[in-house]
Coordinates of C-alpha atoms in Angstrom, one line a residue:
X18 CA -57.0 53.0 -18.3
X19 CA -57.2 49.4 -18.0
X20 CA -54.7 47.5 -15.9
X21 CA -51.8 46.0 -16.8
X22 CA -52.9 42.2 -16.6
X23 CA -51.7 40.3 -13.7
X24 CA -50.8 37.1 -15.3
X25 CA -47.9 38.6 -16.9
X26 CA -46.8 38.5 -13.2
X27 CA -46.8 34.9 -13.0
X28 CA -43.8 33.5 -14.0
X29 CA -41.6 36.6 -13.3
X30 CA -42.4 35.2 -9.7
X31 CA -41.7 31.9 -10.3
X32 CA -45.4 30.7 -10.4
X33 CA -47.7 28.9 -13.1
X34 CA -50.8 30.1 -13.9
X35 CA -54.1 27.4 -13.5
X36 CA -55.5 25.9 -16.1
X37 CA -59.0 25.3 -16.1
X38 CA -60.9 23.6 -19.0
X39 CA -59.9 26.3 -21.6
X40 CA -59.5 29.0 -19.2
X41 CA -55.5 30.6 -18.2
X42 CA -56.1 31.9 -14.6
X43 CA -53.8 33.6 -11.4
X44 CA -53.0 30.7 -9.1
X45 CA -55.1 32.3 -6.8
X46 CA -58.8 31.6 -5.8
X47 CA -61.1 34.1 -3.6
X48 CA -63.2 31.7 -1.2
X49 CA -67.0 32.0 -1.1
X50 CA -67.9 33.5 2.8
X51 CA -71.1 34.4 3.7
X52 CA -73.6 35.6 5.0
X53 CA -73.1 37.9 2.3
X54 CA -68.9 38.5 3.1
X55 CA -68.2 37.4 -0.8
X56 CA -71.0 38.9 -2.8
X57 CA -71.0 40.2 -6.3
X58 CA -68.7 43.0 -5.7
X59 CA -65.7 41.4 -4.2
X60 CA -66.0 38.0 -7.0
X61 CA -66.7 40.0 -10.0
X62 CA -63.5 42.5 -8.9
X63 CA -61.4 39.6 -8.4
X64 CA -62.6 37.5 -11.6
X65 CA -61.8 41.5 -13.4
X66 CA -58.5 41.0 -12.5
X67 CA -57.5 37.2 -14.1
X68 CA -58.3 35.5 -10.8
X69 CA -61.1 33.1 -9.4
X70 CA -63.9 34.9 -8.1
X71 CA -66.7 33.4 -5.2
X72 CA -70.0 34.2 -4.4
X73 CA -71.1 32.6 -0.8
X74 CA -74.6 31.2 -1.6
X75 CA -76.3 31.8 1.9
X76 CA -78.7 34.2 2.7
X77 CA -77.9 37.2 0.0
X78 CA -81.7 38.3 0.5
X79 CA -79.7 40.9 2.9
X80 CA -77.7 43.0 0.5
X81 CA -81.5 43.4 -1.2
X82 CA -83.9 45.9 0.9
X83 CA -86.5 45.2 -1.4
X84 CA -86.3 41.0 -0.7
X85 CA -86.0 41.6 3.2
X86 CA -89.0 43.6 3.2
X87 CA -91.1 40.5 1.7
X88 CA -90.6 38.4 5.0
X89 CA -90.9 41.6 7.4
X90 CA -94.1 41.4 7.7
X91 CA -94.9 37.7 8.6
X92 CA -94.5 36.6 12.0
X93 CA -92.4 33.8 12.7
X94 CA -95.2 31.5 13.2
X95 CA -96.7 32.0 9.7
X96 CA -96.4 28.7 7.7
X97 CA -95.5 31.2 4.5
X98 CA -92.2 32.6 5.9
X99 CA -90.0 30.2 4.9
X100 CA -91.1 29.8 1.5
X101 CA -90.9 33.8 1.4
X102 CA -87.6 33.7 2.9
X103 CA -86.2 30.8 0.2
X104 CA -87.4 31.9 -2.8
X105 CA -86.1 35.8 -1.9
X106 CA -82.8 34.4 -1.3
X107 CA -82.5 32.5 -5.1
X108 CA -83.5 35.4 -6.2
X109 CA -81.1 37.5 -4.8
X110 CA -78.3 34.9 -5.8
X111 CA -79.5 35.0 -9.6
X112 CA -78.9 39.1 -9.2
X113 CA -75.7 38.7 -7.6
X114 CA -74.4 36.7 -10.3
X115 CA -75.6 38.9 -13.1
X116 CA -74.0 41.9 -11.3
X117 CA -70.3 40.1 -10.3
X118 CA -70.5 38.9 -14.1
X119 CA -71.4 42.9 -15.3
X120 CA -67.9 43.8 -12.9
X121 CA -65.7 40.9 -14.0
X122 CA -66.4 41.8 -17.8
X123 CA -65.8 38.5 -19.3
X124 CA -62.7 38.0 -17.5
X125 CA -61.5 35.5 -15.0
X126 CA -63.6 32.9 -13.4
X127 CA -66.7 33.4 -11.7
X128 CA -67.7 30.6 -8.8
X129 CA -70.3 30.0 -6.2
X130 CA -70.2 28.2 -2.9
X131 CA -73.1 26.2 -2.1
X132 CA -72.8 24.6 1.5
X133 CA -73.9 20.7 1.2
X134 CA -75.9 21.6 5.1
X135 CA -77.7 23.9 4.0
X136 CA -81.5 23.0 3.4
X137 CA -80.9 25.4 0.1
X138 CA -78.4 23.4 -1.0
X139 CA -80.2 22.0 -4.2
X140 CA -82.2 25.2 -4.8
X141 CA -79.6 27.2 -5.1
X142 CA -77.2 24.4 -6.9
X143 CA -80.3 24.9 -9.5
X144 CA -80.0 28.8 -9.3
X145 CA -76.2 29.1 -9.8
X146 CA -76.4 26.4 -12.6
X147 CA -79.4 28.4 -14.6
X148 CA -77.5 31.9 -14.0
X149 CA -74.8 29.9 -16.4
X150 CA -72.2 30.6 -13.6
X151 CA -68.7 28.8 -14.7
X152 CA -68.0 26.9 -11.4
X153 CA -69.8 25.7 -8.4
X154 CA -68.0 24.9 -5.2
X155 CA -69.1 22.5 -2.4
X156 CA -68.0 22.3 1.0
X157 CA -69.6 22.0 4.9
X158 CA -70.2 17.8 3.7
X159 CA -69.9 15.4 1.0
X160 CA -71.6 16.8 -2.5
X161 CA -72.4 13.1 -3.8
X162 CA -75.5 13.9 -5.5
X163 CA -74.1 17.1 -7.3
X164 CA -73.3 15.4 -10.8
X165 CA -77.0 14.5 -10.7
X166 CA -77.9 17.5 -9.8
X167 CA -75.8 19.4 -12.5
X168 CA -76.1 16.9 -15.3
X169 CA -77.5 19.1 -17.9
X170 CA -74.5 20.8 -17.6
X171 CA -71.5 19.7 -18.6
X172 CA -69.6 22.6 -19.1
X173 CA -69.8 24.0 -15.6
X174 CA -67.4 23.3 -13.5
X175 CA -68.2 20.9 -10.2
X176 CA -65.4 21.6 -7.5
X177 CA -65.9 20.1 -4.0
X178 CA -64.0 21.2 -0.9
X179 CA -62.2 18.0 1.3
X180 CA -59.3 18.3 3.5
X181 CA -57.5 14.4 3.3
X182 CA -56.6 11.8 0.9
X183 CA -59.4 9.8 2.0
X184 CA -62.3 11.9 1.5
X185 CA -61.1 12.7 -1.7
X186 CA -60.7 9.0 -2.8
X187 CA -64.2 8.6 -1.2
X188 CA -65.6 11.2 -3.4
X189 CA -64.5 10.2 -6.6
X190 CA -65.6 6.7 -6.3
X191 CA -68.7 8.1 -6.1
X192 CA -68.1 10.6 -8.7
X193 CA -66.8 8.3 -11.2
X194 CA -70.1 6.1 -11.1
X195 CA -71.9 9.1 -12.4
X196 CA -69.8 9.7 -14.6
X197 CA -68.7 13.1 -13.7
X198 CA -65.3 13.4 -11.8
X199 CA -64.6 17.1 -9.9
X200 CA -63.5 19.9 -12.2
X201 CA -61.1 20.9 -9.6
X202 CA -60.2 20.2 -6.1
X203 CA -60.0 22.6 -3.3
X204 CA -57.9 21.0 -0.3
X205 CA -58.4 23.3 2.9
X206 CA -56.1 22.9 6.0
X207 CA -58.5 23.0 9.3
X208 CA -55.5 23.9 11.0
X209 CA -55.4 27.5 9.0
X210 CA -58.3 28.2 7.7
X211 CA -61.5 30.2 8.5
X212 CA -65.3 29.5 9.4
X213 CA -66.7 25.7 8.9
X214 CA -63.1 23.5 9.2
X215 CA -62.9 20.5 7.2
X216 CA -62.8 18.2 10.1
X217 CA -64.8 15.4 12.0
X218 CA -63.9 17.6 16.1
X219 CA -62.3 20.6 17.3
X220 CA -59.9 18.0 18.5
X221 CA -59.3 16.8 15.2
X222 CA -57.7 20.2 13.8
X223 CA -54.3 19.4 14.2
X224 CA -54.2 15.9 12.3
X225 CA -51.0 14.9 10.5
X226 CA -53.1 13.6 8.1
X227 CA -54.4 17.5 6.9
X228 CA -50.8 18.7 6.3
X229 CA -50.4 19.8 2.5
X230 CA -47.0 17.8 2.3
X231 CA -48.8 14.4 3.2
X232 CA -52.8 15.3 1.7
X233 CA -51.1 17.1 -1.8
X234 CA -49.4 14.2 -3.4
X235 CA -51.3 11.7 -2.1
X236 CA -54.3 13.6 -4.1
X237 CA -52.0 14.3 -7.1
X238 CA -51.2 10.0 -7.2
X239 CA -54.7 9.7 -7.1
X240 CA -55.5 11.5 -9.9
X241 CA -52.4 10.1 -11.7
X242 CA -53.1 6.2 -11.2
X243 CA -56.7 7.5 -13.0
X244 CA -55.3 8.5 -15.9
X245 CA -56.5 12.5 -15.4
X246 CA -53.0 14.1 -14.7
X247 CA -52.9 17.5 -15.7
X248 CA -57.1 18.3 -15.9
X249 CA -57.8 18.1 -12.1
X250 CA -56.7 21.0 -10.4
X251 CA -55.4 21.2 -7.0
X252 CA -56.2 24.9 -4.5
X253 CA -54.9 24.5 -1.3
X254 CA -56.7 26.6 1.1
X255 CA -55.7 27.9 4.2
X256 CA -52.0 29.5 5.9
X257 CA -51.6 31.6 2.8
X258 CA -49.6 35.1 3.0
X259 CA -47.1 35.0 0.5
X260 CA -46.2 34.9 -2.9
X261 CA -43.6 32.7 -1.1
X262 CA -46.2 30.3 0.3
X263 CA -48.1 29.9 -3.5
X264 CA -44.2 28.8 -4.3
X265 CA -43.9 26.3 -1.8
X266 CA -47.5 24.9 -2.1
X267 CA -46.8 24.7 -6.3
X268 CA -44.0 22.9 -5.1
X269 CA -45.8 20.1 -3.3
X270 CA -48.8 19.7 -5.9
X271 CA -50.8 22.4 -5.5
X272 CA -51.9 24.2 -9.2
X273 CA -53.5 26.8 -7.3
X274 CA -54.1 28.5 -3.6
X275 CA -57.4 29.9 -2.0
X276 CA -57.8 33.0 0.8
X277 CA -61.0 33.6 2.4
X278 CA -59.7 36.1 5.1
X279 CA -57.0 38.4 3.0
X280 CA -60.0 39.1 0.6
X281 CA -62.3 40.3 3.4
X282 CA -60.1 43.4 4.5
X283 CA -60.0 44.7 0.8
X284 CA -61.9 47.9 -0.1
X285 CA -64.1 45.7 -2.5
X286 CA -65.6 43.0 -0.3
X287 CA -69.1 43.3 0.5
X288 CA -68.9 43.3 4.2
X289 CA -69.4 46.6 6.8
X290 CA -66.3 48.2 7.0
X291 CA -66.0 47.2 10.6
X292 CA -66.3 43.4 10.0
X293 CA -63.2 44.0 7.8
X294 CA -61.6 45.9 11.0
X295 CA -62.2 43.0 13.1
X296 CA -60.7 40.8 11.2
X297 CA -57.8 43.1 10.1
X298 CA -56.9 43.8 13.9
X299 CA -57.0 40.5 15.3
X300 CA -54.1 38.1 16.0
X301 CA -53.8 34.5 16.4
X302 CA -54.1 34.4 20.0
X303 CA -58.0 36.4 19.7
X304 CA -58.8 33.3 17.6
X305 CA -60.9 30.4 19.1
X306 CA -62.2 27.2 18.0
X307 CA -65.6 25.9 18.9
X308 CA -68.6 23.7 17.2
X309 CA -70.9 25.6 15.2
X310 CA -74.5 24.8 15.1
X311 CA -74.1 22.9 12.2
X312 CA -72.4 20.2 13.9
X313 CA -69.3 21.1 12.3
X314 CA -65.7 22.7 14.2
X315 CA -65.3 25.9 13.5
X316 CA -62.9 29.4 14.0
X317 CA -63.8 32.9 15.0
X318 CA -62.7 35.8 16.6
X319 CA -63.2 36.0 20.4
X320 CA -66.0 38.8 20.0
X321 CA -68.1 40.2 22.8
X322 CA -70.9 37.8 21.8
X323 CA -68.9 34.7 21.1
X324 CA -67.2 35.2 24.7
X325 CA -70.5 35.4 26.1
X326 CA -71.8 32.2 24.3
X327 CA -68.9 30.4 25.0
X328 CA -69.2 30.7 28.7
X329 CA -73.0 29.4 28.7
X330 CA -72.3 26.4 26.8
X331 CA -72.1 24.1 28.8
X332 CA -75.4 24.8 30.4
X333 CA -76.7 25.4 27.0
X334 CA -75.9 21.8 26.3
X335 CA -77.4 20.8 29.1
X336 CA -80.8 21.5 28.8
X337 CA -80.7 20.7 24.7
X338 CA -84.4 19.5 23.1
X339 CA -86.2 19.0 20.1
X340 CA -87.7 22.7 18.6
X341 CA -91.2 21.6 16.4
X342 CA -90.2 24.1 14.4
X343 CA -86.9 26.9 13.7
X344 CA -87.0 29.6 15.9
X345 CA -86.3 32.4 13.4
X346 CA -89.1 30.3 10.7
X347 CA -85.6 29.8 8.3
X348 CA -85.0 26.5 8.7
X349 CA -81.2 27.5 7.5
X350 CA -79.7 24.3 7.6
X351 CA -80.8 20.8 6.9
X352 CA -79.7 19.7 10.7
X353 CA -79.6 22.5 13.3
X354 CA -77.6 22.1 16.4
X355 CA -80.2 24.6 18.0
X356 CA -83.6 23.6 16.2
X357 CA -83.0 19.5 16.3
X358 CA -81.6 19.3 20.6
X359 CA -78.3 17.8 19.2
X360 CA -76.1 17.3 22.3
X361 CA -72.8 18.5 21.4
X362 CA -73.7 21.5 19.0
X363 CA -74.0 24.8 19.3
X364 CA -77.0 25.9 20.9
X365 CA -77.6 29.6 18.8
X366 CA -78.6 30.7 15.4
X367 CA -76.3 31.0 13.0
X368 CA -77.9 33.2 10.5
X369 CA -79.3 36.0 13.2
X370 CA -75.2 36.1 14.2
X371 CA -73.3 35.7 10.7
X372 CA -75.8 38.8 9.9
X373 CA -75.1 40.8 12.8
X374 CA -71.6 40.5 11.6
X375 CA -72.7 41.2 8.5
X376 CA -73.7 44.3 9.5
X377 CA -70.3 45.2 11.8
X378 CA -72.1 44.7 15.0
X379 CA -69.6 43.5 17.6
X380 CA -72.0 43.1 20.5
X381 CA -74.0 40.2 18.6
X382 CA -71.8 39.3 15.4
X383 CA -70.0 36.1 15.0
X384 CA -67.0 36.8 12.9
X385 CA -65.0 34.1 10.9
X386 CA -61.3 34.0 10.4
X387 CA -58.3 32.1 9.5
X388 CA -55.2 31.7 11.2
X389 CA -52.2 33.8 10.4
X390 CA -50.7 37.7 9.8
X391 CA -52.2 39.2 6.9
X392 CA -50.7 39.9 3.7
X393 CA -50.6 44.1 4.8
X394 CA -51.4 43.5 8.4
X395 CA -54.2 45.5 9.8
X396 CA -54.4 47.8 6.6
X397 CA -57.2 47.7 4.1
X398 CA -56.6 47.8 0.4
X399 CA -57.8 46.4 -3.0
X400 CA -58.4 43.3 -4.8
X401 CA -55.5 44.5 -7.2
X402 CA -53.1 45.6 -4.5
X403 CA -53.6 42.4 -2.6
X404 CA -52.9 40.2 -5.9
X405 CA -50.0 42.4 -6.9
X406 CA -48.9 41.5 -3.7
X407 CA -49.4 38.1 -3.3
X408 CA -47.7 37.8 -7.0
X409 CA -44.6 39.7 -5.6
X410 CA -41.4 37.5 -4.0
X411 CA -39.6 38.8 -1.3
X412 CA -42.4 40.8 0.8
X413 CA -42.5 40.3 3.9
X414 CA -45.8 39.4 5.6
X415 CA -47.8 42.5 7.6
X416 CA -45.7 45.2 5.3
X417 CA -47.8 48.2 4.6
X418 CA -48.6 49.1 1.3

């Protein structure tokens, strides 16, 4: 029997839905986490269900035995292995796309999130865009080169990820001289959210300038003094429990709302069920910022292996130099705290410990997460539980199902 569709939901609870192009949508937007967190199974159930759907672009050769087994056998000094490695991961993005869009059945949207630092960046812009996939999101940098990049097609939708007034107005300059402006804009809170934070420092997190009541209208009278308002969506990301918090953010601008961590503990997301325990169980105060390798801040749980890292840092920093070439043969991102000696980044790589995570393993995983009590608390459940709830006044937050 097929479910009773969500966006009759909407307005009994005093929301609008998003309008996107021709497209009537929940107000709410699954964010793309990888390595591998958001594959095709978690954006093609929540695209199945009304909602906006994410694939994380970044290394989804490992949900495919087959792919990993084409680099296995090449030592990390072969010249081939990144090639091997690069062209196993479009690959496995084309498949994940074609298997979230067999799940979401011609419902919903379907996105993917390409990271601006990633050295794949392009590639997999290209991938995505061939696939036919109806959005691409950009964060982890400025995406100024992605009208160029997706100019052949003008019916995708280019969304970029910025977290003040500024970078946004920076960013559509730009845009508007290639005559493409964003399709949508996602506004993330570094204060709140989870993984790579949309901020210049760890010290930075905190900045009046990120709150949604100062960064929300001032993006909504910049889209109103150009003459678009009403076709640029706003999704703010990060803080979100509530159907009571999609209320207040409607209130201040937003069209729409993004969660990255809520859609991790559901029974759908491709992760190991004990990354979704780690994240379910922890609180605020196991939370801790720290720069990533990619030069950018970041949050995470306080894990075994992050505590360990953590506390060799310093000397880490200390003895930073130039690599001639990546340790793991990846070359992952276009500038590597680790690989490039960049005093003041992390000093470890980032793929080996998002994939350890990946895989539930504690002792070496890093594990992303944003701040805040869950929508259930510690309890796992399903993309439709989770929306039911999230479309449901009056629930208060961590209340079983």
């Amino acid at each position: 029997m097929t479910p009773t569709p969500l966006l009759d939901r909407v307005q009994a609870a005093g929301l609008r839905p998003m309008h996107l192009g021709s497209r009537e949508l929940l107000p709410i937007v699954q964010g793309g986490m990888g390595v591998g967190i958001s594959a095709h199974r978690l954006a093609g159930s929540v695209a199945a269900q009304g909602a906006w759907g994410t694939i994380a672009s970044v290394d989804l050769r490992r949900h495919h035995p087959d792919l990993m087994a084409r680099s296995e056998g090449l030592s990390d000094a072969d010249e081939r292995k990144k090639d091997v490695i690069q062209q196993a991961n479009q690959e496995a993005l084309a498949r994940e796309i074609r298997q979230a869009r067999a799940l979401a059945g011609g419902r919903g949207l379907l996105a993917v999130n390409v990271m601006r630092a990633v050295s794949d960046y392009a590639a997999s812009v290209r991938t995505a865009l061939q696939e036919g996939i109806d959005a691409l999101v950009v964060g982890a940098g400025l995406p100024l080169d992605l009208p160029e990049l997706a100019q052949d097609h003008p019916d995708t939708a280019l969304v970029p990820i910025l977290s003040d007034a500024r970078g946004v107005a920076l960013l559509w300059k730009k845009w508007e001289r290639r005559q493409r402006l964003p399709s949508a804009i996602v506004i993330e809170h570094p204060a709140h959210a989870a993984g790579h934070l949309g901020a210049a420092k760890v010290a930075d997190l905190g900045d009046a300038r990120f709150e949604f009541e100062t960064v929300l209208p001032a993006v909504r009278q910049l889209i109103r003094d150009a003459g678009m308002e009403g076709r640029v969506p706003l999704i703010a990301a990060g803080g979100v429990r509530c159907c009571e918090d999609i209320q207040r953010l409607q209130s201040l601008g937003a069209d729409a709302v993004q969660l990255g961590t809520a859609f991790v503990v559901t029974e759908e997301c491709d992760a190991h069920p004990h990354f979704k325990q780690v994240l379910a169980q922890a609180r605020d105060e196991d939370l801790v910022e720290f720069t990533s390798v990619a030069g950018l801040p970041a949050r995470a749980v306080m894990t075994p292996w992050l505590k360990k890292y953590l506390k060799a840092e310093e000397r880490l920093q200390a003895v930073v130099q130039l690599k001639q070439r990546c340790t793991m043969a990846f070359d992952c991102l276009s500038q590597c705290g680790l690989r490039d000696g960049l005093k003041g980044w992390g000093q470890f790589c980032i793929d080996q410990r998002l994939a350890a995570a990946l895989r539930g393993d504690m002792a070496k995983g890093l594990f992303f997460r944003g701040r805040g009590a869950l929508p259930f608390g510690s309890q796992i459940t399903s993309v439709r539980q989770l929306l039911e709830r999230l479309l449901t006044p009056g629930v208060p937050v961590g209340t079983p199902a």
